[in-house]
XYZ file of C-alpha atoms in Angstrom:
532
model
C 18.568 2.314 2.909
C 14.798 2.699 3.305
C 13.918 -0.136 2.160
C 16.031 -2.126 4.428
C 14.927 0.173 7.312
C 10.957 -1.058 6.049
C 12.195 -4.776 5.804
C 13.795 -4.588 9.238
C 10.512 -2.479 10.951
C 8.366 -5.324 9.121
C 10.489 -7.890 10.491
C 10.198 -6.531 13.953
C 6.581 -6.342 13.825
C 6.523 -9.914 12.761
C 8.416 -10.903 15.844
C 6.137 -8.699 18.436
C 2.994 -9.669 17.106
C 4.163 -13.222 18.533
C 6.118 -11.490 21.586
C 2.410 -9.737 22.313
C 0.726 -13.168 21.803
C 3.134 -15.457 24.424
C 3.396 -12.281 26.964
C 0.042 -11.754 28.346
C -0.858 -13.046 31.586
C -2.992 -12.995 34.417
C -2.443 -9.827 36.466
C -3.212 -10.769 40.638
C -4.869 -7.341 41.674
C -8.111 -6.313 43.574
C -11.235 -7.232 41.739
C -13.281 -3.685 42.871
C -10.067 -1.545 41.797
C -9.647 -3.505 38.516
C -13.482 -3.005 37.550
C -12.878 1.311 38.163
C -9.952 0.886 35.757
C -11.792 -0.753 33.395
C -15.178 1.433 33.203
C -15.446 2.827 30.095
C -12.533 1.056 28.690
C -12.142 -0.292 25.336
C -11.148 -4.297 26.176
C -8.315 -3.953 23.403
C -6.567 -1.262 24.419
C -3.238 -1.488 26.623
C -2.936 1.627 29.698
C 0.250 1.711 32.261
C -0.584 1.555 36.153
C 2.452 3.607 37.105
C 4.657 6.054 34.502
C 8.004 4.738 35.019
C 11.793 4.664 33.176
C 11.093 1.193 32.067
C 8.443 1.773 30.299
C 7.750 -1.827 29.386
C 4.603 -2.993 31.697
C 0.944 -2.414 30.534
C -2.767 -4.073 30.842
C -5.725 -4.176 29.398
C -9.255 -5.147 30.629
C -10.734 -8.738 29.937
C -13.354 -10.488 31.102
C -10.796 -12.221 33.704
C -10.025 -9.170 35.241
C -6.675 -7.580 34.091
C -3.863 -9.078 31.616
C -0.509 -7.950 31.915
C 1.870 -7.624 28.884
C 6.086 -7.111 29.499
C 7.802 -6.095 26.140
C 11.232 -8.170 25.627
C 14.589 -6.652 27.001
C 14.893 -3.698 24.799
C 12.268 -2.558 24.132
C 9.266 -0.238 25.541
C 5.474 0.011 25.013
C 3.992 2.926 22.786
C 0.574 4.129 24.385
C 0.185 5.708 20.932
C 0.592 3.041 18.330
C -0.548 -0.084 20.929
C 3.068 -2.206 20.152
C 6.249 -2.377 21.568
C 9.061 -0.755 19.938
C 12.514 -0.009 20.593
C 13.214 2.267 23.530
C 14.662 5.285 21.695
C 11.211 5.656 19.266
C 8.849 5.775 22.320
C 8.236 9.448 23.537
C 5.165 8.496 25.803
C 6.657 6.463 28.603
C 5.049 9.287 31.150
C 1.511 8.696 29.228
C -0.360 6.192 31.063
C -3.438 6.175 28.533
C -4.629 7.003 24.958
C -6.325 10.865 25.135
C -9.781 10.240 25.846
C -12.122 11.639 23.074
C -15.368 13.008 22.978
C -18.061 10.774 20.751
C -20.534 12.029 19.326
C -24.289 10.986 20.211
C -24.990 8.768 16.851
C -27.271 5.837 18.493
C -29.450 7.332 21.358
C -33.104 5.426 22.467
C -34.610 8.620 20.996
C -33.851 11.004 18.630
C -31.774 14.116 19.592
C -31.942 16.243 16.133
C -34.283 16.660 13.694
C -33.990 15.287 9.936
C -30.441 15.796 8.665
C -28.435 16.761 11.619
C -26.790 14.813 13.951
C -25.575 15.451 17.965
C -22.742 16.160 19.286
C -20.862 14.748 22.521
C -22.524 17.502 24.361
C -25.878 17.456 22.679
C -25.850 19.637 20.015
C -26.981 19.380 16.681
C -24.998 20.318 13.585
C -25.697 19.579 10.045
C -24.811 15.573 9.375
C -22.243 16.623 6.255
C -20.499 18.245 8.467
C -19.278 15.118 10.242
C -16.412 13.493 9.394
C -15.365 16.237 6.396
C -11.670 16.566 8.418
C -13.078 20.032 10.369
C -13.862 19.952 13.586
C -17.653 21.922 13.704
C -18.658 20.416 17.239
C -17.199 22.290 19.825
C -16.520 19.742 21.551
C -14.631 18.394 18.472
C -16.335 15.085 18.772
C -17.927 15.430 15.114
C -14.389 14.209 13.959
C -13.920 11.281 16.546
C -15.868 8.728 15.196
C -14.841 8.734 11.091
C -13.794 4.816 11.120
C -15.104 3.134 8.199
C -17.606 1.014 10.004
C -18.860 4.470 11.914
C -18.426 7.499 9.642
C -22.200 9.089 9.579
C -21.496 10.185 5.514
C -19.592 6.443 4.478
C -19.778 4.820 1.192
C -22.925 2.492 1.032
C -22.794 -0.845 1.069
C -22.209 -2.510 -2.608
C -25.361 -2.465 -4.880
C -24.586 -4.030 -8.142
C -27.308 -2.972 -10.149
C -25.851 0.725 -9.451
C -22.512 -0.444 -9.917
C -22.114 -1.806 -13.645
C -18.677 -2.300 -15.535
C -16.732 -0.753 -17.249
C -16.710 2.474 -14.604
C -17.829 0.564 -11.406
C -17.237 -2.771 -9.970
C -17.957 -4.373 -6.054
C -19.326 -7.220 -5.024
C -20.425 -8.013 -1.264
C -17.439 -10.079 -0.060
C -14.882 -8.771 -3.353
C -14.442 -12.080 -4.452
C -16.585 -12.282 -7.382
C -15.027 -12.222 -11.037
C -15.932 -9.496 -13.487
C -18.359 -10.415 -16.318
C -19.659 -13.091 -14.154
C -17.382 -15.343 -16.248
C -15.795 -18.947 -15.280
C -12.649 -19.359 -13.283
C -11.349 -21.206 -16.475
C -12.140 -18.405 -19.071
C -10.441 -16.102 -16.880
C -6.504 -15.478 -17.771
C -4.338 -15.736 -14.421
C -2.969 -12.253 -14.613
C -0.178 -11.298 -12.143
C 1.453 -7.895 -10.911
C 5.066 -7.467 -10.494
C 5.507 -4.401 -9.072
C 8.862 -2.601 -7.765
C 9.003 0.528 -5.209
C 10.758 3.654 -4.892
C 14.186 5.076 -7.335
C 15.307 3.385 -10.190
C 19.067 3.623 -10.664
C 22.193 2.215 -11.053
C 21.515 0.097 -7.835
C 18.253 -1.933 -9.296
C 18.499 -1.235 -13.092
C 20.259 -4.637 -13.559
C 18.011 -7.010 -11.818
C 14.903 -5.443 -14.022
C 16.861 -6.168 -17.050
C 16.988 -9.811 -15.573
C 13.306 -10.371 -14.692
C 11.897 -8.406 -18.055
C 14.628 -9.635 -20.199
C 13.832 -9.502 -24.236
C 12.097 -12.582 -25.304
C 10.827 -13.078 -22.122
C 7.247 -13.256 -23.393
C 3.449 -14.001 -22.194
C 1.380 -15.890 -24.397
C -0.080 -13.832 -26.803
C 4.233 -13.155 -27.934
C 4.257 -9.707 -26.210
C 7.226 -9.518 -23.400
C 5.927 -9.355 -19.837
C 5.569 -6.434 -18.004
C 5.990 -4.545 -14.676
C 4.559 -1.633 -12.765
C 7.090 0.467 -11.050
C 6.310 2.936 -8.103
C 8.616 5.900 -8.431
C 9.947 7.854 -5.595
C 11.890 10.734 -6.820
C 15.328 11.081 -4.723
C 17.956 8.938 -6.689
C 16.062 8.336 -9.475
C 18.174 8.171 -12.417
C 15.383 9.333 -14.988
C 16.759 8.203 -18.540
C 16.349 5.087 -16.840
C 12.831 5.653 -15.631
C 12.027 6.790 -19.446
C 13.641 3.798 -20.960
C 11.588 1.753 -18.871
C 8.523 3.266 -20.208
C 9.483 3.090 -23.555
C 9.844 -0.419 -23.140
C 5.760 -0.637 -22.012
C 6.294 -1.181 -17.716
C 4.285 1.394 -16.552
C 5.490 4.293 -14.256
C 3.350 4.833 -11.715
C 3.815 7.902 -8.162
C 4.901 6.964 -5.199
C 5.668 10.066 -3.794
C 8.904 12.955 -3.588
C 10.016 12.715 -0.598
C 9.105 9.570 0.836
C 8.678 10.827 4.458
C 9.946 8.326 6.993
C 7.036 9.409 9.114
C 3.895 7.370 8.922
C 2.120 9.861 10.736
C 3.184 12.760 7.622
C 1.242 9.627 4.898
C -1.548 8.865 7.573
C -2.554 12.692 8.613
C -1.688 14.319 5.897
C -4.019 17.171 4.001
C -5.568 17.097 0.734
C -2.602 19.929 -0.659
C 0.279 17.774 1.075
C -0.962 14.656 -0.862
C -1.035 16.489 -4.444
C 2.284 18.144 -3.703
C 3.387 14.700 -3.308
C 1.934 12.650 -5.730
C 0.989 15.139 -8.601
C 4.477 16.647 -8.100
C 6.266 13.100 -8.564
C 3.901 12.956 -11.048
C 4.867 16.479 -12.865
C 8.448 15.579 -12.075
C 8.824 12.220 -13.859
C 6.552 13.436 -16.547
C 9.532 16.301 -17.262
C 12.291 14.541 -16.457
C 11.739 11.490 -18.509
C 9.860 12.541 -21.597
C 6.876 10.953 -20.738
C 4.408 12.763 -22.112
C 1.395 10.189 -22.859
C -0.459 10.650 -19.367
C -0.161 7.000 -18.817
C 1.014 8.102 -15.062
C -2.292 6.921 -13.183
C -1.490 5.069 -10.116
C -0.162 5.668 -6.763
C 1.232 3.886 -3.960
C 1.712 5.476 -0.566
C 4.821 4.728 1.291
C 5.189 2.360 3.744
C 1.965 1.435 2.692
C 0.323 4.113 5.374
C -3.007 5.096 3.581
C -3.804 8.577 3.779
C -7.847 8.311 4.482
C -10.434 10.089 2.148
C -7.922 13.406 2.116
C -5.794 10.970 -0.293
C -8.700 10.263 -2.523
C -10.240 13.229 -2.310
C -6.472 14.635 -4.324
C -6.732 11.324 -6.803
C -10.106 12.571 -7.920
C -8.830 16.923 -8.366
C -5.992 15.384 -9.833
C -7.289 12.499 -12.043
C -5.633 9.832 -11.369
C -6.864 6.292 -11.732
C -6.062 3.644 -9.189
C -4.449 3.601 -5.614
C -2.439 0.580 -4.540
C -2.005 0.936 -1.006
C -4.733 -0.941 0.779
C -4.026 -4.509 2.244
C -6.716 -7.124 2.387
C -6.087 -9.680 5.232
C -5.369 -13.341 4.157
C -8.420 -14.640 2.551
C -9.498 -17.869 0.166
C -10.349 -17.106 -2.423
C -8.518 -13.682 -2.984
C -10.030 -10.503 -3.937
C -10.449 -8.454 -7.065
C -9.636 -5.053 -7.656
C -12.634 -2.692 -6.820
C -14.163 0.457 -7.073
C -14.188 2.810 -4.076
C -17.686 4.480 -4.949
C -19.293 1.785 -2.514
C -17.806 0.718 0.728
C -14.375 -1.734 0.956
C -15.634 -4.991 1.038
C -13.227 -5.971 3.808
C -12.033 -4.960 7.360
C -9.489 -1.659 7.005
C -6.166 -3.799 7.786
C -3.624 -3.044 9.454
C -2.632 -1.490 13.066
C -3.639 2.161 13.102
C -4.306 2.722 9.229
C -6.758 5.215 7.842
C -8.977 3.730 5.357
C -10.923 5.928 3.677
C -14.703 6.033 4.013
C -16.315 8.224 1.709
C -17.429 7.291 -2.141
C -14.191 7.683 -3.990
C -14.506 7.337 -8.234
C -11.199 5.745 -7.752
C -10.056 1.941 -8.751
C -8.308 0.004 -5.192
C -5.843 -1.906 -6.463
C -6.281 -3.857 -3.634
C -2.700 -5.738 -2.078
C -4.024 -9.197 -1.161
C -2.194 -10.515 1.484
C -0.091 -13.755 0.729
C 0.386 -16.761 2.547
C 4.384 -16.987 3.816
C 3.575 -20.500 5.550
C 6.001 -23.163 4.444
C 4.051 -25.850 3.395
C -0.207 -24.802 4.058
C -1.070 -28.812 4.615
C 0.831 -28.880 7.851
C 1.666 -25.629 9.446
C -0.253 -23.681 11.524
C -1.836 -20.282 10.436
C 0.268 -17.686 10.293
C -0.516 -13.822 9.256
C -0.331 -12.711 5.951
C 2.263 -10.285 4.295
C 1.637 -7.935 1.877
C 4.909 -7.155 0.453
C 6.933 -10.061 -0.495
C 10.390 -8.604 1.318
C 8.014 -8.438 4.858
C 7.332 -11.880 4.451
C 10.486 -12.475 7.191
C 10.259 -16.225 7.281
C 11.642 -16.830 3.790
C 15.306 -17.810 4.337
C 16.114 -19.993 1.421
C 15.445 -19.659 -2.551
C 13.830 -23.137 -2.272
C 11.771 -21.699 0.549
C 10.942 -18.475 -1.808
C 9.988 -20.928 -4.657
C 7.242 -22.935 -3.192
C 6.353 -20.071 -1.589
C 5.244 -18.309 -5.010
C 4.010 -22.056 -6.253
C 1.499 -22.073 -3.173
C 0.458 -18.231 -3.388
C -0.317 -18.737 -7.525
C -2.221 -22.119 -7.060
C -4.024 -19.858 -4.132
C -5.377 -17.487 -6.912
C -4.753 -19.776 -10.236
C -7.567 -22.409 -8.412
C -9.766 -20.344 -7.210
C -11.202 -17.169 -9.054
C -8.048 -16.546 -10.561
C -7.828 -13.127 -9.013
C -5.073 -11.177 -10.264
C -1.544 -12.322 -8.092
C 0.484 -9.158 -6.791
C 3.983 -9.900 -6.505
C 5.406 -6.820 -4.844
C 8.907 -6.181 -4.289
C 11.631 -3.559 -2.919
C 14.293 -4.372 -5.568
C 17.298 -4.194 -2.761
C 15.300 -7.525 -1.370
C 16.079 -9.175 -4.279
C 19.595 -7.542 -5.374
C 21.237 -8.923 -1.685
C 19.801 -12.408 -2.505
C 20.582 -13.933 -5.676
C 18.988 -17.217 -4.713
C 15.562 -15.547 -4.567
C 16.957 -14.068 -7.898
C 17.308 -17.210 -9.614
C 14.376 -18.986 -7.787
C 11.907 -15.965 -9.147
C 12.987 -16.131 -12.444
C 13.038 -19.707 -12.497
C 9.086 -19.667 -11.692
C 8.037 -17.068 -13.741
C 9.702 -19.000 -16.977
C 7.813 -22.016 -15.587
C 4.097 -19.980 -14.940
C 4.887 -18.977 -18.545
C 4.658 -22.434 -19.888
C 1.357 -22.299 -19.489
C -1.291 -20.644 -22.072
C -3.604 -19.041 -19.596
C -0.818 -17.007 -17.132
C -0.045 -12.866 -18.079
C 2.573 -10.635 -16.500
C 0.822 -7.405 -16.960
C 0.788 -4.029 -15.376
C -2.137 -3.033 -12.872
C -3.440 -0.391 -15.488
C -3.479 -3.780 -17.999
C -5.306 -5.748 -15.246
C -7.838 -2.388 -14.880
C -8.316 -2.697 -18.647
C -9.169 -6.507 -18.701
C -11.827 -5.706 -15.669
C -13.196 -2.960 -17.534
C -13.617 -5.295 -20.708
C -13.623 -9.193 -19.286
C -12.774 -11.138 -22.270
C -12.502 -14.619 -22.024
C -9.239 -16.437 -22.618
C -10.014 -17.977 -26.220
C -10.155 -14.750 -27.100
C -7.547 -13.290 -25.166
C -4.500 -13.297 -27.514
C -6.176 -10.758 -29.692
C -7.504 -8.141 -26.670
C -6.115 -5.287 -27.758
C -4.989 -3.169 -24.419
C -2.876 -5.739 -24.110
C -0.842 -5.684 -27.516
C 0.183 -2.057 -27.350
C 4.291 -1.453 -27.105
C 4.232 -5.695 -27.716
C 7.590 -6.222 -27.781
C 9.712 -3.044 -27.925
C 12.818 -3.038 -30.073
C 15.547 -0.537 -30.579
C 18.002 1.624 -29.539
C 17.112 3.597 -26.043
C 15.907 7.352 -27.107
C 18.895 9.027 -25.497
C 22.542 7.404 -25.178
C 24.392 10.455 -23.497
C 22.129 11.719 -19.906
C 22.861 15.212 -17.899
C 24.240 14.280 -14.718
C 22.716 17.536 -13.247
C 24.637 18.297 -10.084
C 21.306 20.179 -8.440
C 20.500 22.050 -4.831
C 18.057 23.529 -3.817
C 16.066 25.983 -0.736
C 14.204 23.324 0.699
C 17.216 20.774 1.162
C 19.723 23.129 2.672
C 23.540 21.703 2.241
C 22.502 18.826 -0.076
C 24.170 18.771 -3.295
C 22.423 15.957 -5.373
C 22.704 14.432 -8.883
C 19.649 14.486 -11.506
C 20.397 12.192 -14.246
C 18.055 13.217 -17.177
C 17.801 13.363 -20.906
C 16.342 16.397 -20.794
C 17.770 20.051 -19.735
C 19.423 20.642 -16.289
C 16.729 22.283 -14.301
C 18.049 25.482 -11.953
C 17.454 23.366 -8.890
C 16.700 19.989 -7.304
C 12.686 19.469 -7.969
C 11.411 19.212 -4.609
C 7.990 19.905 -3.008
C 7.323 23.389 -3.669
C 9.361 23.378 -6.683
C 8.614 19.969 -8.641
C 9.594 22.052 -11.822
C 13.623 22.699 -10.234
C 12.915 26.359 -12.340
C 10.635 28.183 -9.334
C 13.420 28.954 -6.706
C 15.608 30.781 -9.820
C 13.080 33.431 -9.301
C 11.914 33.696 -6.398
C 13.121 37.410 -5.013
């Protein structure tokens, strides 16, 4: 169900982003009153006139004086999150404006502070580490009111490559470049299928479908997959067969709070109870005991700022793959996040991060859903294939994937992310047969891999040209796995536990029953047993 619930809010957006477009029109008011609404007003944000039940009618300042916007029939207008929405999930219709907040003093025609500190709204001066660090130190609080990437006082620099050398670093100004300054056509065409949230019973047979045996990239090894696990429903003899099989498992969180606020806000601790506890969990539950666990993808794609990287650096784990590039040709490469992102932070309301990070960006390049590029007009990109809500027909879905791979495969042959909900796919079976119908073509080529995004990490970190690609080792490990699964007969562990009062749920493992669900403050299901 939450993945349809995603589709569906992804869908919607879709479909106001073009509401918000054709709605906006020239507001007939007094030209004096309009300019004291406007003072001090940001030209993109939307305010109400009047609070009223409605809750559909809002402005925003232009150079023409005042545009009006009217959400459809149905809908209301969120002060908070600047978009309509429907009626019942907006709780500000008495707010006329976003809270004012305090900025600090960071470009004045003279200096307010000596060397090393910085002002604050009100003037004073406070050590420049302190700003931005996720503690308010200014009274006034305005030390923590300016942290966007393009203003944080303590961001990343700018990308220098002669600090930033391969294999533990890698920018380039625009992101574009290829590693090991090689040739577009040395460079294998590497793409990412990746799947979110459980793996069960539901999914489990459209996996078997895509990776089925024989199924093979070019140097014979079977093609693989990267699968972001959240932990309610999974069935985790599956999850460890998987693995065995060489797909990498990778965290995508316990609980997989339907609040993007809990993703975008939340604290250092919160985000390594999530993602080191799905980690611990999956690790225990599945027998997986190689620490090939490295990734993370937040859900709904709602990136948690530099409290999120600050846990995937205590907690050692390689690569996020959360961030969204906007539509771009030619694509961009994966990058490190010890210099700044070398695009815009996408998305309405995300929190990039803006600190130096020694963590890999896995970086979600946006595709292009438009029918056929020669003749349609732009459209925006979509980052997941399942929001990509124009895609009706298999046919449609086919040359969709055709235009996307030519978009990377003809250009710097960027690695292509094809990422997926599986339910997307399981209540289609045209775009079934249509993906699996491309990949076998792609794979009729020498120079295309289906890898996982730690295999991708491992080409970067060692660019080896494609004549020589069908011996690179990293790539030739668990090949093509034969054999019996490790287990034939799972615990169906009928489980509770404290923190999920009246919920009896089923934990199908290989290993021992645990005394309780694994939740947040018990990933181990053994703490709760004990606890007086």
């Amino acid at each position: 169900m939450k993945s349809v619930k995603y589709h569906v809010a992804l869908v919607l957006a879709t479909v106001l982003a073009y509401v918000n477009c054709v709605s906006i029109v020239k507001r007939q008011a007094d030209e004096n009153n309009d300019a004291e609404l406007c003072k001090g007003r940001p030209p993109s944000e939307y305010f109400r006139l009047t609070a009223d039940e409605d809750c559909r009618d809002v402005v925003r300042c232009s150079v023409q004086g005042l545009l009006a916007l009217r959400c459809p029939s149905g809908l209301a207008f969120d002060i908070d999150k600047q978009t309509c929405d429907w009626k019942s999930n907006v709780k500000n219709c008495q707010q006329l404006e976003k809270p004012r907040l305090v900025a600090p003093l960071l470009a004045t025609d003279e200096p307010i502070c000596e060397t090393g500190k910085l002002a604050c709204g009100s003037g004073d001066c406070i050590n420049k580490e302190l700003f931005c660090n996720g503690e308010p130190d200014c009274a006034d609080g305005s030390d923590e009111n300016a942290c966007t990437v393009e203003k944080d006082p303590n961001r990343a620099p700018a990308c220098d490559q002669s600090q930033c050398v391969l294999p533990d670093c890698f920018c380039s100004p625009d992101g574009t470049q290829i590693p090991g300054k090689l040739e577009p056509s040395q460079v294998p065409q590497m793409i990412m299928i990746t799947f979110d949230d459980a793996i069960n019973n539901n999914n489990i047979d459209i996996y078997e479908k895509i990776f089925k045996d024989g199924r093979n990239n070019p140097n014979g090894c079977a093609i693989k997959g990267t699968f972001f696990i959240s932990h309610k429903y999974t069935n985790y003899s599956a999850v460890q067969e998987m693995h065995r099989k060489g797909h990498e498992i990778a965290a995508h969180s316990i609980t997989h709070n339907a609040k993007e606020k809990y993703w975008s806000e939340a604290s250092t601790e919160t985000w390594a109870k999530e993602m080191a506890g799905v980690r611990l969990i999956i690790e225990r539950f599945s027998n997986i005991t190689d620490n090939s666990i490295v990734g993370v993808r937040a859900p709904y794609l709602r990136v948690g700022g530099n409290n999120q990287f600050f846990m995937m650096e205590e907690q050692a784990f390689l690569y996020d793959s959360t961030i969204t590039a906007p539509l771009s040709n030619p694509p961009l490469w994966p990058y490190t996040l010890y210099f700044r992102m070398p695009h815009k932070c996408h998305g309405n309301g995300q929190n990039c991060p803006t600190r130096s990070h020694a963590v890999w960006e896995m970086v979600m390049n946006e595709l292009d859903r438009r029918d056929d590029p020669n003749f349609d007009e732009e459209l925006s990109g979509c980052s997941m294939v399942d929001s990509c809500a124009n895609l009706i027909t298999g046919d449609q879905f086919y040359n969709f994937l055709n235009h996307n791979f030519d978009r990377h495969y003809k250009t710097n042959r960027a690695p292509l992310g094809v990422f997926f909900h599986a339910s997307w796919l399981k209540l289609n079976p045209e775009y079934q047969d249509a993906f699996i119908q491309w990949i076998d073509e792609v794979l009729d080529r020498n120079d295309v891999y289906f890898v996982t995004m730690t295999q991708v990490l491992q080409w970067m970190q060692q660019p080896t040209q494609l004549n020589n690609i069908r011996d690179f080792a990293p790539w030739k490990e668990k090949c093509e796995v034969k054999g019996q699964p490790h287990c034939n007969i799972q615990n169906a562990c009928a489980l509770s536990t404290r923190e999920l009062p009246g919920e009896t749920i089923r934990l199908h493992t290989c290993a021992e029953c645990p005394q309780n669900y694994p939740w947040l403050e018990d990933p181990t299901g053994d703490y709760f047993a004990f606890k007086k």
